[in-house]
Structure formats: C-alpha cells, structure tokens
Amino acid sequence: MSDEPLLSVRDLEVVFHTERERIHAVDGVTFEIREGQTVGLVGESGSGKSVTARSILGLVDEPGRIEGGEILYRGEDLTEDNWADHRGDIAIVFQDPTNSLNPVYTIGNQIEEALRIHQDLRGRAATDRAIELLEDVGIPDAPRRVDEYPHQLSGGMAQRAVIAMALACDPDLLVCDEPTTALDVTIQAQILDLLAELQAEQDLAILFITHDMGVIEDATDWVNVIYAGEVVERAPTEALFDHPAHPYTRALLESIPGRTDPDERLPTIEGEVPTPTGPATDCRFAPRCPEAFEDCRSVAPEHVSLDGDRSAACLLHDPARSDGGERQ
Amino acid sequence: MAGAHGPSSDAADDEVTPETASTILPTESPTLVWVGLGAGLLAFEVGALATFLVAILSDTLAAASLPGVGFVEGIEAAARQLPTLLSRETVPNEGYWNGQRWVGTFLGLRPEVAWGIRVALVYLYALAVAGWAVLGYRLYRREYRAADWTPRDDVIDRFRNHGWGLFGLAVVFMFVVMAVFAPALGPTTVDKNMRNSYDNELTYWDAETDSVETILVGEANLASQSRGDGEERVGPMEYDDFGRFHPFGTLPTGRDLFTFIAVGSRISLVIGLLSVGLSVGVATSLALIGAYYKGRVDLGMVLVSDGVMAMPQLLLLIMLTTVLKDTWVAGLYSGAFLLALIFAFTGWTYMWRSLRGPALQVSERQWIDAAKSFGQRPRTIMRQHMLPYITGYLLIYGSMTLGGAIIAIAGLSFLGLGVSPPTPEWGRAVNLGQEYVDTGSWHISLIPGLLITLVVTGFNALGDGIRDAIDPRSDAAGSDADDGAAAGRGGGA
Amino acid sequence: MSRLRYIAKRVALSVPVVWLGTTMTWAIIYLGPIDPATRLLSEGQTQNPAAYEAARTQLGLDQPPLQHYFDWMGSLLTFDLGQTWLLYQGSDVNALILDFLPRTLWLGFWSVLIAVCIGVPLGFYAGMRSNTASDYVASMGGIVWRAMPNFWLGIMLLAVLGSSQAIFGFDWQSLWIELDALTGSPDLSRLHTVEGFLAATKKVLPAAIVLGSASMGNEMRIGRTAVLEVRNEDYVDLARAKGVSERALVWKHIFRNALIPLVPIITSEAFLLIGGSVLVETVFSINGIGLLFFNAATQGDLPLVGTLMYVFILLIVGVNLLQDVLYTVIDPRVGLEGA
Ligand code: SF4
C-alpha cells in the first residue's frame, strides 16, 4: 500500500441552515481510506454518517453546505469544487435501490450512460459491456434485463444493477450508504458477498456506511464510529470488537443480538442523538453515557491515541483526567 | 390573534400551575371570565343575530309557500326592535349638509368618516370575537383537556408558523366578516338603495337653490349613474350630488357598489358553504363506502363519477339552472339554495376523487381488519376508524373548492344565471360594468374582479396552509394534482 | 403488449362513461320539470293545442319515456341529430356543429398551447431556482393568475388592448396584421394561407390567453413542485455522481420525470377549457360551440342542449383517452404494474 491515503477526510464540517438555526450535521469528521481497503463508518441514524457520504461526492443538498475541512482525493482537495474532475473515481450506492434508478429509462440506458462518459463506449459495444457488467454483479438473464425498466426488477436485483452502474464508472472508491438496509436478510448477505468479491477482483476501496455493527464486523477492515457529527473512536475492526474503547462503541456492541447473555433483555441506548447547533463544550454523549462523570459536562473530549493506530475521544482515556479512567 | 401568542408561551401551557394560568387570564376562575367576555361580546350584536336567523326562516317559509309566514314576520319585526350596538342606526353615515354642518351622521362627522368608523368598529369587534375564541381554545387546552399534548397541537403550531396560510386565513376572515356583517358595512342598504328605492326618500343639500331638499332614492340614483367619464361617473371614494358617500363608486344604475358587494359576499359565502358542505358529505360517505367494500362498489362509483365528470361542470350548471329555474326550489333565497344543490350534485365527484386515495389507504390498515374481526358493524368502522384519517383532507379540499365555487357562482351570474336580480352577486357587477371598462367608469368591473381574485387566492392559501400543517412532507406533485381536481376552479369560469 | 391491453381497457371503460353521462343528460332534459315542447313554442303558440301536440310528436314525446330514450340514444349514436327548433331554426344540427365546433377547437388549441408553452417552462424554471426571488415572483404570479375569473380577465384584457395605443404605444388591432375588430369569430376559411393563418391566430390570441390562464397557473405550480421533487431523488444524485453533465442531468433526468405529473393536469384542463369556453366566447363574441350551448340553454332549445352535451361528453372522454395514450408513452410503469 502506498503511503498516501486514497481518500482523506479532515475536519469536515457540514452545516444545514434552517430558518431558525444552523445545524452542524457533520462537525469535524476525520478519517482516511487506503487503496483496496474497506473502511466502515458506523453510527445511529442522525449521527451525520449519510451526510458525510454525500459530502465526499459533493452531493449535499440545499440547505446544507460544506463549511469547513477538506476532502483529499489522492491529495487533491475536492471541496475546492473539483468534484467534476473526479467523477467516476468515486462511485456511490444508496440505501434504496428503487429510488436509485431513474424510472423512465431502461437499466441498460443508465449503465451505458456511465460507460459513455467514463469509458467512451457507445452503441453495440456499450450494450455488450453493460450486459457483461450485469453478469458480473450476478444478474441472471442479463441480455434481457438490460432492456428492462427499473420497476421490473426486485429490490435485490435493482441494487445489483446500481452496483453495476457504479462499476461502469470504473471507480477506485465505492461509497456504500447503507446498501443493504432496505433489503431482505438473505439478500443482504448476497449483496455483501458480491461487494467483497468485487473488491478482491478489482482492488476497489470501499467505504461502508451503516448503523449495523454486524455488517461492519463481516465486511470491514477498519472502523470509524461516528456520533453527533464527530468520529468518537477509530480502530481496526477486530481490535474494536475485542476491546471497544469508547462507551458509545460499547453500547453499540451490546445492542447486537447474540453478543450478550441470551437470557438478558437486549440493552438499547436510551435517548436520541442530539443535533449540534454550536461548537461542542461538553461530551455530546454525556447525557446518554453510563460512565459519564463531572468533567464530561464541561470539557469537550479530544482524540487520545491508544495502542496500535487506534484512538478514541473520551475523557476516560485522557491521562489528565485519569480519575475517570480509574473507575474502569 | 393567533400570532399574538409567541411560541414561548407554549412551554408554559405544559404545566398547570396558578402562575402559568395567570399569564392568560389574571384571575382565579378564568372560565367564568371567559364566558363573561363572550356574553359581553354577544350583547353587542343580539339584535342583528336575531334578525338574521328569523329572516332566514321566513325566507324559507315564504319561498316554499308554507303556512306560518305571518307569524314569523311578527317575530321578525320584534327581532328588529332588539338593540344592536354595531348597527348603522348607532353609527349612522347617511345624513345631509344643511349649509353649515352635517345633520344625521354620527357625531355630525362627514359621512365618509362616520362610515369609516363603523367599518373599523365592525372589524375590531370581529377581531375581538376571534381573539375570544382563540382564548377559549387555549383555556380548554390548558385547563380542561386531559392530555398535555395531542398531535393536533403540533398541527396548529405548524399552521401558526405558515406565513402563506396565515395570509389566507386573514383574507378569508375579512371576507367572512364582510359576509356576516354585510348589512352593517354598506353605506346604505339593499332595501333602501335597490329593492325599494322608490319607496324611500333622501334629504340632501341642493347647491343650486342653497336649500335642503328631499328626493326619492330611485331618482337620486338615476342622477348618480356611472356610465362614462367625468360628470357621468361617481368613482371610488367619491360623493354624489346628493351628499351620499360611495366607497367603491356607483353602478351604472346609480346604486352603491360597496353595498352591492358587501351583500353579494354574503350570498357567495352561503352558496359556497352550503354546496361544499353538501359535496363533502356526499363525497365522504361515498369514499368511505367505496374504500370499505372496494371491488365492484368502488368500480361502480368510479364509473358514475366519471359519467358526471364527463359533462363539463360549468355546462352542467348552466343546463341544470335553466331546467330547474321555474321550480319552487329556485325561489329559495333568490335561487341561492338551488345553486348550492346543483353545485353539490356536480361537484362531489372532484372531491370524491381526491378523497378516494386516502380512504383506500386507511382501509388497508391493520386496525380495520382487527375491527372487522371483532365483528364491529361496517358503519361503526367507517365512522370511528376511517373517518378521522380523512378529515384533514376534507378541510384542505373544502377550502379550495370554496374558492372554485365562488368563481363559478360569479361566472354564472355574469351570464345572467343563478342568483336572480336584484339580489346582488359579484359576477353581475362585473357584467354590468363590462360596457364601461374603457371609460372612466372602470371601477364597476375592476373592483369585484379584484376581490374575487383576492378571496379565491385566500381560500387556496388557506388550503395550502392546512395541508402543510397536517402533513409537512406532503408538498408533493401528486397532492397538487389532487388539489387541481378538487378545486376544479369553478369548472373553468 | 400489455400497454396495448391497458389502452384497450381504458377504451372499454369509457363506453359506460359516455352512456352514463348521456343518460343523465336525457333524464335532466326530458324527465325534468320543464316540458321541452312548451319551451320551443312562442308565447302565442303555447295556447294552441294543435301546435303543442305537433311539437310533442316531432320531439317524440308522445311515446312512452323508455321508447323515447332508446330512440334518442340511437340517433345520437348514429349522429342522426336532426334539425334545430329554435336557434337557427330548421338548420341541420350536424351542419351547425360542424360550423361552430372548429372555432372552439381553434381557440382551445391555442389556449392549451399557450398555457403549456408558458406555464410548464415557467414552473420548471421556478423549481430549478427554488427559494430565490425569481421563484417567488413566478410562484406568486401563478397563484394569482390561477385565481382570476376568466370572464373578468377577458374584459380587462379587452379594455387594455382597446387602448393599447395609449398604454403601450402601439395599436394591437393594426399590429402586424390588421384585424377588423378586437372581438368576433376568427376566419378559419383561409387557414391554409400564411396570412389567413396568422390573422385567425391573432384574432383568438387574447381569448386563448384568458381561457388558458387557469391551466397556465396550474401547470406552473405542478411543474414547480414536480421539478423540486425530482431534483431531490436519489437517482438524480446518482446520475450526478456518475458524471452526467448538468445539462444532461436537467434535460434527461429531471425534466423527463417532472413531465409525468403534468400529463393528467394538461388533459384534465379539457374540463376547464370546455367549461370556460362558454364565458370566454361570450366575452369575446366568438361564435363557438360554447356560445351555441349557452344560447340554446337560455333560449329554451333543450333538444339542442342535449345534443351538444353529448358532443361535449365525447370530447372529454376523447381527451381522457388521449391522456392514457400519452401516459403509456411517457411513463414506462403505466400498464405494467397490472393496474
Ligand atoms: S467523555 Fe464522559 S460522557 Fe463522554 S463518552 Fe467518555 S465517559 Fe462518556
């Protein structure tokens, strides 16, 4: 692996302007992805993970705006409005496959559109390539399917077609925003397998955005846990699952079925993710944190490096406030 | 009114403590005070209210030529004796210049000022009543309702922040007040100025003879006609030669346009409300029945409504008004009642179309199946489990259809159908002024048209506001298409 | 194939609709409280029993109602529409309709065209620039425009055009092509010549603008929300991520989808147009079928009213079928969902 990360997001700030307030949906997110790596971004809904995904592709809709930080793709800052130069290098797959395909054009038409832009294929050649791609993503009877309209495909098939469309751009990085959430469990597994396969074959980097710790465990090498617009813990997947450092990560892990005592009720995290409207003056998890102590309400925790490359933003790990840490 | 209470006071509503109670009414027993205020407000208008109610009754009886007319007329006369504080008698604007000063006007003021005061008082009074109602609702919400919060509170709060909807509400409020207080608002009355103008006299200052003269109102009208430029017109905010003030000018017949419009607003509103009420009733029952039984029942309804809709609404209106114009129903309230019936008959389809989707959606819910499995009767299921979910749509489409009805009524009376003369109707004013638009008497057609536009916009805005308040995410192309169907825009008038 | 089946189904469904509408018309006219025969006779003749009986026989009213109903429906079906009684007395109804209908169609054609050509682009424009000043101006304009009564707008427009010299500095009547009068029927006999075509167009233009006003407002509003909605769809974002140029994004991905909700609006405006034609033709004195209907109704030629209503029903149902066909062209989902 080269030294320079493929994509590096630094201190990303995305603000939504409503009539009354500024909502900091993403408030200083930092993480990176190396070539061929699968990185997870995990958090509850409302934590800012989808906005982060959209920011990477420059797809934040009004009234949202990227107001700070940088998104470096191979060292080049995309936030300086040069997404257009890198279209196709980064592709995205959304949660709901039925909304991801334009209902009035055939599957083939939409894949060929990408092929025309990125591989300069037209006519027969483009159609043949589109059929190949559909076969690659495991769509049976591809020559017929290529002329069908999106509503004629099942959810799982449609998501495969979306992935085929993404591949038609010949990307280096595939951003998957909850790609399996809208699908049945068995189909979820198939899509995850497909992505793993494609990654192995094409040396594709994948950014997995999900709320599902199970998916993270199965599919990723590295995890960033995001809470209220901030990354609160980052670690290699295995290490994170073995020794979660941040209380929020622990809470997330406890809510996976089968990880705790089967007789006990599955713990859930009480409360909701707050929507930050100003700079942090405390730990945003404090109101829900089972391990919160006094300082948590007056100090905003910074990332503390832990063993390996991992880090966590929790005062428990801050040596200066070790009184909390010792309670462990 | 509603806007006066900021969102901050909502927080106070949540806790019922003596302190917060006092923020609304500084007293121990707010309810009593509220009732007292209501009684006080009512006292201003007892006479008008009684007269109005009795008049409707006698009108109906007379038109249907039922017995008891004489008796009711007796009550009517008695009702007129009741005092009304906000009436033209209390604040008169009709007087005459006797050479030195105005005689017979309120405090001897100029007629325009006296009239202006009366209009201002009426609107202040209406605002007070509206404020009183809002107060009552807030009182109820805080003191009597068991729940601290219901989803409806959110709807109301959302509406309060919807500028466009509030604009609609304001326009509709102005219009309704105009309709309700029509007799008190006009500078003169329909009876004196139009219906029986040759039975009423008028005193005025004759500048030529330098003396106070009397003349029949009808003759004075003939000399105050608006049929052209300069001398041949009495424009808006002008006096005629007889010292009468005309806020909107005069009609080509010399009658007062403002009085005409104020009274016309009442008939538009009555027809509109009646027809929308009827079509809402029909459309709702059919939508519920169709959604409950589905299948053939639903298909049958689709066919029938398509059949009715295949006849363009305005043409159907024209056909029905001509065919039915000599029947006794047509005599009720100058034909307004018949018109409302015809509207309901031709208009329910549009409303039903818009309700069908939501009704079908509700009928798919599990609680409907659950209720069926408990053996509840279809009627009960429809009323208790399905109806509440479509009432919101009723408000939205009701408001928009009302706007359409007002345009269509005006269109019909423009053509000389529907509301029979001399009962004023806005469309007829447009028709009367048609010949004179390119002269100095442009006001006759222009003003009623502008008012129709404003009122219809108001009703549409109100509907928009209610929709956004009920379902903030519904700003969809689909729902707009439904509005188009529901409003029907008066069938193209 | 299923698209063809879908259309066939719509055609089949429109038969009972025509039947129901026509039956209701018959019931209103022949079972209603007015005796069509008396209305056809002049004041003096109503007293004359012989004339009255003759009128009844000619209308077929001496037969039992059911028999009359079947006869009447039969003659409508075969377009054996007979002769007029009162209006244009004694002329052939078929010929009358053929004479009057083209003028209304000409007016309707232009009003649809103007409404679509102005309303839809304006709505799309407002939708693409949502929440900007130009959006607000366009939206407000559309809302107010929609709320204006046609007959009033017509009068005002005529007044403005009548004094266009004073207001705009040019005279509408003599601009480009000299018109004999501001109002009146267009001359459709010379449509094949360029000048005749332009003259006929200019003549109905003000009327068409008025008649199309409500539709224009509707189309603008729907167009705006449709664009707004489509713009936020995932597939548009995905297309953008794919590298589709902004131009192609707008034209291929946004507008095409935004057109779908507009189809029913444009066609449902047939109701507004046909209804509105009565008023607009009255204001602009255009001898169209709407005015004919109105005159027949007010003067008591009820048989003609019924016949014309039948023509209107056919027109409306025809437009609805056209809408279904358009739908299948524009939206691939129609007819395939098994709906
Ligand atoms: S800083 Fe405090 S409140 Fe925040 S996660 Fe750590 S222990 Fe919990």
Tab-separated table of C-alpha atoms in Angstrom, chain A residues 22-302:
chain	number	residue	atom	x	y	z
A	22	ARG	CA	-27.571	26.283	11.988
A	23	ILE	CA	-27.444	22.543	12.410
A	24	HIS	CA	-23.972	21.062	12.386
A	25	ALA	CA	-24.825	17.728	10.865
A	26	VAL	CA	-21.157	16.898	10.435
A	27	ASP	CA	-18.903	18.548	12.944
A	28	GLY	CA	-15.260	17.799	12.391
A	29	VAL	CA	-15.203	14.301	10.961
A	30	THR	CA	-11.756	12.955	10.191
A	31	PHE	CA	-10.860	9.576	8.710
A	32	GLU	CA	-8.995	8.052	5.806
A	33	ILE	CA	-9.192	5.185	3.377
A	34	ARG	CA	-6.275	3.496	1.665
A	35	GLU	CA	-6.365	1.812	-1.681
A	36	GLY	CA	-8.155	-1.502	-1.630
A	37	GLN	CA	-9.210	-1.047	1.972
A	38	THR	CA	-12.706	-1.467	3.335
A	39	VAL	CA	-13.491	1.133	5.935
A	40	GLY	CA	-16.645	1.342	7.977
A	41	LEU	CA	-18.421	4.436	9.235
A	42	VAL	CA	-20.893	3.340	11.853
A	43	GLY	CA	-23.434	5.250	13.900
A	44	GLU	CA	-27.101	5.641	14.658
A	45	SER	CA	-29.421	7.448	12.301
A	46	GLY	CA	-28.984	11.183	12.663
A	47	SER	CA	-25.315	10.872	13.524
A	48	GLY	CA	-24.194	12.511	10.291
A	49	LYS	CA	-22.863	9.463	8.508
A	50	SER	CA	-25.005	9.778	5.383
A	51	VAL	CA	-24.248	13.474	5.096
A	52	THR	CA	-20.575	12.572	5.261
A	53	ALA	CA	-21.051	10.087	2.430
A	54	ARG	CA	-22.852	12.653	0.296
A	55	SER	CA	-20.193	15.268	1.036
A	56	ILE	CA	-17.493	13.019	-0.345
A	57	LEU	CA	-19.310	13.057	-3.689
A	58	GLY	CA	-20.338	16.685	-3.485
A	59	LEU	CA	-23.998	15.764	-3.279
A	60	VAL	CA	-25.048	17.703	-0.190
A	61	ASP	CA	-28.429	19.209	-0.997
A	62	GLU	CA	-29.668	22.626	-0.004
A	63	PRO	CA	-29.935	23.912	2.682
A	64	GLY	CA	-26.775	22.003	3.622
A	65	ARG	CA	-23.318	23.349	2.887
A	66	ILE	CA	-19.784	22.163	3.432
A	67	GLU	CA	-18.339	24.903	5.588
A	68	GLY	CA	-15.001	23.605	6.661
A	69	GLY	CA	-12.346	20.921	6.455
A	70	GLU	CA	-11.075	19.165	3.394
A	71	ILE	CA	-11.749	16.028	1.423
A	72	LEU	CA	-8.493	14.947	-0.172
A	73	TYR	CA	-8.716	12.504	-3.043
A	74	ARG	CA	-5.186	11.392	-3.923
A	75	GLY	CA	-4.004	14.551	-2.263
A	76	GLU	CA	-6.338	16.882	-4.144
A	77	ASP	CA	-8.936	18.791	-2.181
A	78	LEU	CA	-12.369	18.089	-3.611
A	79	THR	CA	-14.091	20.755	-1.553
A	80	GLU	CA	-12.490	23.331	-3.818
A	81	ASP	CA	-15.261	22.373	-6.190
A	82	ASN	CA	-13.411	19.982	-8.400
A	83	TRP	CA	-15.677	17.031	-7.990
A	84	ALA	CA	-16.339	17.297	-11.687
A	85	ASP	CA	-12.724	16.342	-12.422
A	86	HIS	CA	-13.018	13.178	-10.413
A	87	ARG	CA	-16.455	11.997	-11.380
A	88	GLY	CA	-16.331	8.262	-11.719
A	89	ASP	CA	-13.290	7.868	-9.496
A	90	ILE	CA	-15.643	7.702	-6.567
A	91	ALA	CA	-19.000	5.974	-7.022
A	92	ILE	CA	-21.848	5.684	-4.589
A	93	VAL	CA	-24.568	3.156	-3.813
A	94	PHE	CA	-27.577	4.376	-1.865
A	95	GLN	CA	-29.833	2.642	0.576
A	96	ASP	CA	-32.978	2.312	-1.503
A	97	PRO	CA	-32.322	0.710	-4.885
A	98	THR	CA	-35.815	1.523	-6.161
A	99	ASN	CA	-35.103	5.242	-5.865
A	100	SER	CA	-31.603	4.969	-7.228
A	101	LEU	CA	-32.586	4.202	-10.778
A	102	ASN	CA	-34.395	6.642	-12.989
A	103	PRO	CA	-37.803	5.046	-13.543
A	104	VAL	CA	-38.254	6.204	-17.116
A	105	TYR	CA	-35.072	4.767	-18.615
A	106	THR	CA	-34.022	1.169	-19.026
A	107	ILE	CA	-31.282	-0.341	-16.901
A	108	GLY	CA	-29.129	-0.600	-19.975
A	109	ASN	CA	-29.609	3.020	-20.871
A	110	GLN	CA	-28.459	4.135	-17.435
A	111	ILE	CA	-25.398	1.888	-17.370
A	112	GLU	CA	-24.480	2.856	-20.914
A	113	GLU	CA	-24.680	6.496	-19.922
A	114	ALA	CA	-21.881	5.897	-17.428
A	115	LEU	CA	-19.923	3.821	-19.939
A	116	ARG	CA	-20.151	6.596	-22.474
A	117	ILE	CA	-18.840	9.165	-20.042
A	118	HIS	CA	-16.064	7.148	-18.489
A	119	GLN	CA	-15.038	4.519	-20.978
A	120	ASP	CA	-16.086	6.211	-24.179
A	121	LEU	CA	-18.158	3.222	-25.242
A	122	ARG	CA	-21.159	3.690	-27.469
A	123	GLY	CA	-23.793	1.708	-29.302
A	124	ARG	CA	-23.350	-2.047	-29.548
A	125	ALA	CA	-20.061	-2.024	-27.620
A	126	ALA	CA	-21.663	-0.178	-24.744
A	127	THR	CA	-24.611	-2.551	-24.642
A	128	ASP	CA	-22.326	-5.571	-24.653
A	129	ARG	CA	-20.256	-4.114	-21.852
A	130	ALA	CA	-23.435	-3.303	-19.892
A	131	ILE	CA	-24.553	-6.913	-20.228
A	132	GLU	CA	-21.139	-8.047	-19.023
A	133	LEU	CA	-21.354	-5.789	-16.024
A	134	LEU	CA	-24.830	-7.071	-15.178
A	135	GLU	CA	-23.479	-10.589	-15.364
A	136	ASP	CA	-20.552	-9.612	-13.153
A	137	VAL	CA	-22.910	-8.452	-10.434
A	138	GLY	CA	-24.810	-11.700	-10.681
A	139	ILE	CA	-27.935	-10.709	-12.538
A	140	PRO	CA	-29.237	-13.757	-14.395
A	141	ASP	CA	-30.513	-13.424	-17.936
A	142	ALA	CA	-28.615	-10.159	-18.373
A	143	PRO	CA	-29.190	-9.731	-22.144
A	144	ARG	CA	-32.914	-9.499	-21.459
A	145	ARG	CA	-32.647	-7.488	-18.266
A	146	VAL	CA	-30.638	-4.810	-19.956
A	147	ASP	CA	-33.759	-3.639	-21.776
A	148	GLU	CA	-35.999	-3.699	-18.749
A	149	TYR	CA	-37.164	-0.773	-16.655
A	150	PRO	CA	-36.178	-0.436	-13.003
A	151	HIS	CA	-39.645	-1.240	-11.682
A	152	GLN	CA	-39.429	-4.646	-13.328
A	153	LEU	CA	-36.562	-5.665	-11.041
A	154	SER	CA	-36.802	-6.885	-7.469
A	155	GLY	CA	-35.081	-4.844	-4.759
A	156	GLY	CA	-32.041	-7.100	-4.619
A	157	MET	CA	-31.698	-7.176	-8.405
A	158	ALA	CA	-32.107	-3.427	-8.592
A	159	GLN	CA	-29.325	-2.956	-6.052
A	160	ARG	CA	-27.111	-5.211	-8.129
A	161	ALA	CA	-27.920	-3.094	-11.159
A	162	VAL	CA	-26.986	0.025	-9.191
A	163	ILE	CA	-23.681	-1.584	-8.303
A	164	ALA	CA	-23.165	-2.458	-11.963
A	165	MET	CA	-23.824	1.157	-12.830
A	166	ALA	CA	-21.273	2.236	-10.238
A	167	LEU	CA	-18.727	-0.207	-11.692
A	168	ALA	CA	-19.364	1.173	-15.145
A	169	CYS	CA	-17.668	4.350	-13.937
A	170	ASP	CA	-14.561	2.274	-13.208
A	171	PRO	CA	-14.147	3.740	-9.711
A	172	ASP	CA	-11.277	3.437	-7.241
A	173	LEU	CA	-13.531	4.024	-4.290
A	174	LEU	CA	-17.068	2.836	-3.792
A	175	VAL	CA	-19.098	4.585	-1.125
A	176	CYS	CA	-21.892	2.325	0.093
A	177	ASP	CA	-24.509	4.224	2.091
A	178	GLU	CA	-26.494	1.569	3.958
A	179	PRO	CA	-26.544	-0.549	0.800
A	180	THR	CA	-28.382	-3.469	2.367
A	181	THR	CA	-30.714	-1.841	4.874
A	182	ALA	CA	-33.723	-1.797	2.553
A	183	LEU	CA	-33.298	-5.433	1.543
A	184	ASP	CA	-34.307	-8.811	2.964
A	185	VAL	CA	-31.801	-10.512	5.232
A	186	THR	CA	-30.827	-13.243	2.778
A	187	ILE	CA	-30.394	-10.728	0.005
A	188	GLN	CA	-28.353	-8.526	2.330
A	189	ALA	CA	-25.825	-11.309	2.719
A	190	GLN	CA	-25.685	-11.871	-1.031
A	191	ILE	CA	-25.009	-8.208	-1.706
A	192	LEU	CA	-22.284	-8.138	0.956
A	193	ASP	CA	-20.683	-11.196	-0.623
A	194	LEU	CA	-20.891	-9.580	-4.023
A	195	LEU	CA	-19.165	-6.455	-2.750
A	196	ALA	CA	-16.411	-8.496	-1.087
A	197	GLU	CA	-15.899	-10.408	-4.301
A	198	LEU	CA	-15.745	-7.309	-6.453
A	199	GLN	CA	-13.326	-5.730	-4.094
A	200	ALA	CA	-10.997	-8.697	-4.229
A	201	GLU	CA	-11.186	-8.796	-8.015
A	202	GLN	CA	-10.856	-5.125	-8.791
A	203	ASP	CA	-8.796	-3.842	-5.873
A	204	LEU	CA	-11.573	-1.446	-5.028
A	205	ALA	CA	-11.606	0.610	-1.851
A	206	ILE	CA	-14.969	0.603	-0.139
A	207	LEU	CA	-16.409	2.995	2.405
A	208	PHE	CA	-19.204	1.220	4.223
A	209	ILE	CA	-21.718	3.434	5.924
A	210	THR	CA	-24.146	1.642	8.176
A	211	HIS	CA	-25.799	1.513	11.552
A	212	ASP	CA	-25.396	-2.254	11.638
A	213	MET	CA	-22.443	-3.479	13.691
A	214	GLY	CA	-22.958	-6.933	12.214
A	215	VAL	CA	-22.292	-5.657	8.702
A	216	ILE	CA	-19.225	-3.827	9.971
A	217	GLU	CA	-17.860	-6.972	11.571
A	218	ASP	CA	-18.396	-9.017	8.409
A	219	ALA	CA	-17.275	-6.580	5.800
A	220	THR	CA	-14.674	-4.071	7.004
A	221	ASP	CA	-11.007	-3.884	7.932
A	222	TRP	CA	-11.173	-0.626	9.801
A	223	VAL	CA	-13.978	1.198	11.629
A	224	ASN	CA	-14.813	4.794	12.460
A	225	VAL	CA	-17.577	5.224	14.998
A	226	ILE	CA	-19.486	8.429	14.446
A	227	TYR	CA	-21.689	10.177	16.972
A	228	ALA	CA	-23.428	13.551	16.643
A	229	GLY	CA	-21.322	14.592	13.695
A	230	GLU	CA	-17.982	13.545	15.168
A	231	VAL	CA	-15.837	10.457	14.937
A	232	VAL	CA	-15.533	9.260	18.521
A	233	GLU	CA	-13.468	6.141	18.005
A	234	ARG	CA	-11.371	4.719	15.203
A	235	ALA	CA	-9.754	1.303	15.249
A	236	PRO	CA	-9.064	-1.833	13.219
A	237	THR	CA	-12.285	-3.808	13.111
A	238	GLU	CA	-11.026	-6.779	15.053
A	239	ALA	CA	-9.462	-4.676	17.776
A	240	LEU	CA	-12.590	-2.597	18.085
A	241	PHE	CA	-14.783	-5.626	18.542
A	242	ASP	CA	-12.378	-7.143	21.034
A	243	HIS	CA	-11.750	-4.053	23.125
A	244	PRO	CA	-14.092	-1.204	22.442
A	245	ALA	CA	-12.562	1.885	23.982
A	246	HIS	CA	-15.388	4.392	23.828
A	247	PRO	CA	-18.504	3.948	25.953
A	248	TYR	CA	-20.653	4.636	22.884
A	249	THR	CA	-18.939	1.859	20.939
A	250	ARG	CA	-19.538	-0.451	23.859
A	251	ALA	CA	-23.191	0.478	23.863
A	252	LEU	CA	-23.436	-0.171	20.140
A	253	LEU	CA	-21.796	-3.558	20.533
A	254	GLU	CA	-24.085	-4.511	23.374
A	255	SER	CA	-27.082	-3.859	21.232
A	256	ILE	CA	-26.091	-6.538	18.720
A	257	PRO	CA	-28.153	-9.672	19.319
A	258	GLY	CA	-26.123	-12.690	20.459
A	259	ARG	CA	-23.217	-10.787	21.921
A	260	THR	CA	-24.649	-10.556	25.398
A	261	ASP	CA	-26.165	-13.150	27.662
A	262	PRO	CA	-29.086	-14.597	25.694
A	263	ASP	CA	-31.318	-14.561	28.772
A	264	GLU	CA	-30.942	-10.872	29.338
A	265	ARG	CA	-33.008	-8.304	27.580
A	266	LEU	CA	-31.118	-6.762	24.732
A	267	PRO	CA	-29.834	-3.437	26.005
A	268	THR	CA	-30.680	-0.438	23.881
A	269	ILE	CA	-29.212	3.009	24.106
A	270	GLU	CA	-31.719	5.331	25.722
A	271	GLY	CA	-32.400	8.698	24.174
A	272	GLU	CA	-31.569	10.139	20.788
A	273	VAL	CA	-28.567	11.542	19.003
A	274	PRO	CA	-28.507	15.285	19.684
A	275	THR	CA	-28.316	17.660	16.738
A	276	PRO	CA	-25.441	20.007	17.422
A	277	THR	CA	-26.214	23.656	16.763
A	278	GLY	CA	-23.000	25.177	18.085
A	279	PRO	CA	-19.436	24.254	18.964
A	280	ALA	CA	-19.026	21.448	21.483
A	281	THR	CA	-18.473	22.469	25.101
A	282	ASP	CA	-19.025	19.050	26.591
A	283	CYS	CA	-19.021	15.415	25.593
A	284	ARG	CA	-22.067	15.094	23.369
A	285	PHE	CA	-22.618	11.559	24.524
A	286	ALA	CA	-22.655	12.556	28.191
A	287	PRO	CA	-26.457	12.614	28.631
A	288	ARG	CA	-26.678	9.007	27.476
A	289	CYS	CA	-23.327	7.762	28.704
A	290	PRO	CA	-23.468	5.209	31.506
A	291	GLU	CA	-19.930	6.136	32.520
A	292	ALA	CA	-20.203	9.892	32.426
A	293	PHE	CA	-18.592	11.855	35.222
A	294	GLU	CA	-18.414	15.505	36.095
A	295	ASP	CA	-15.833	16.717	33.592
A	296	CYS	CA	-17.844	15.183	30.749
A	297	ARG	CA	-20.319	18.038	31.058
A	298	SER	CA	-17.770	20.817	30.873
A	299	VAL	CA	-14.944	19.545	28.651
A	300	ALA	CA	-15.130	18.519	25.030
A	301	PRO	CA	-13.045	15.340	24.724
A	302	GLU	CA	-10.261	15.184	22.151
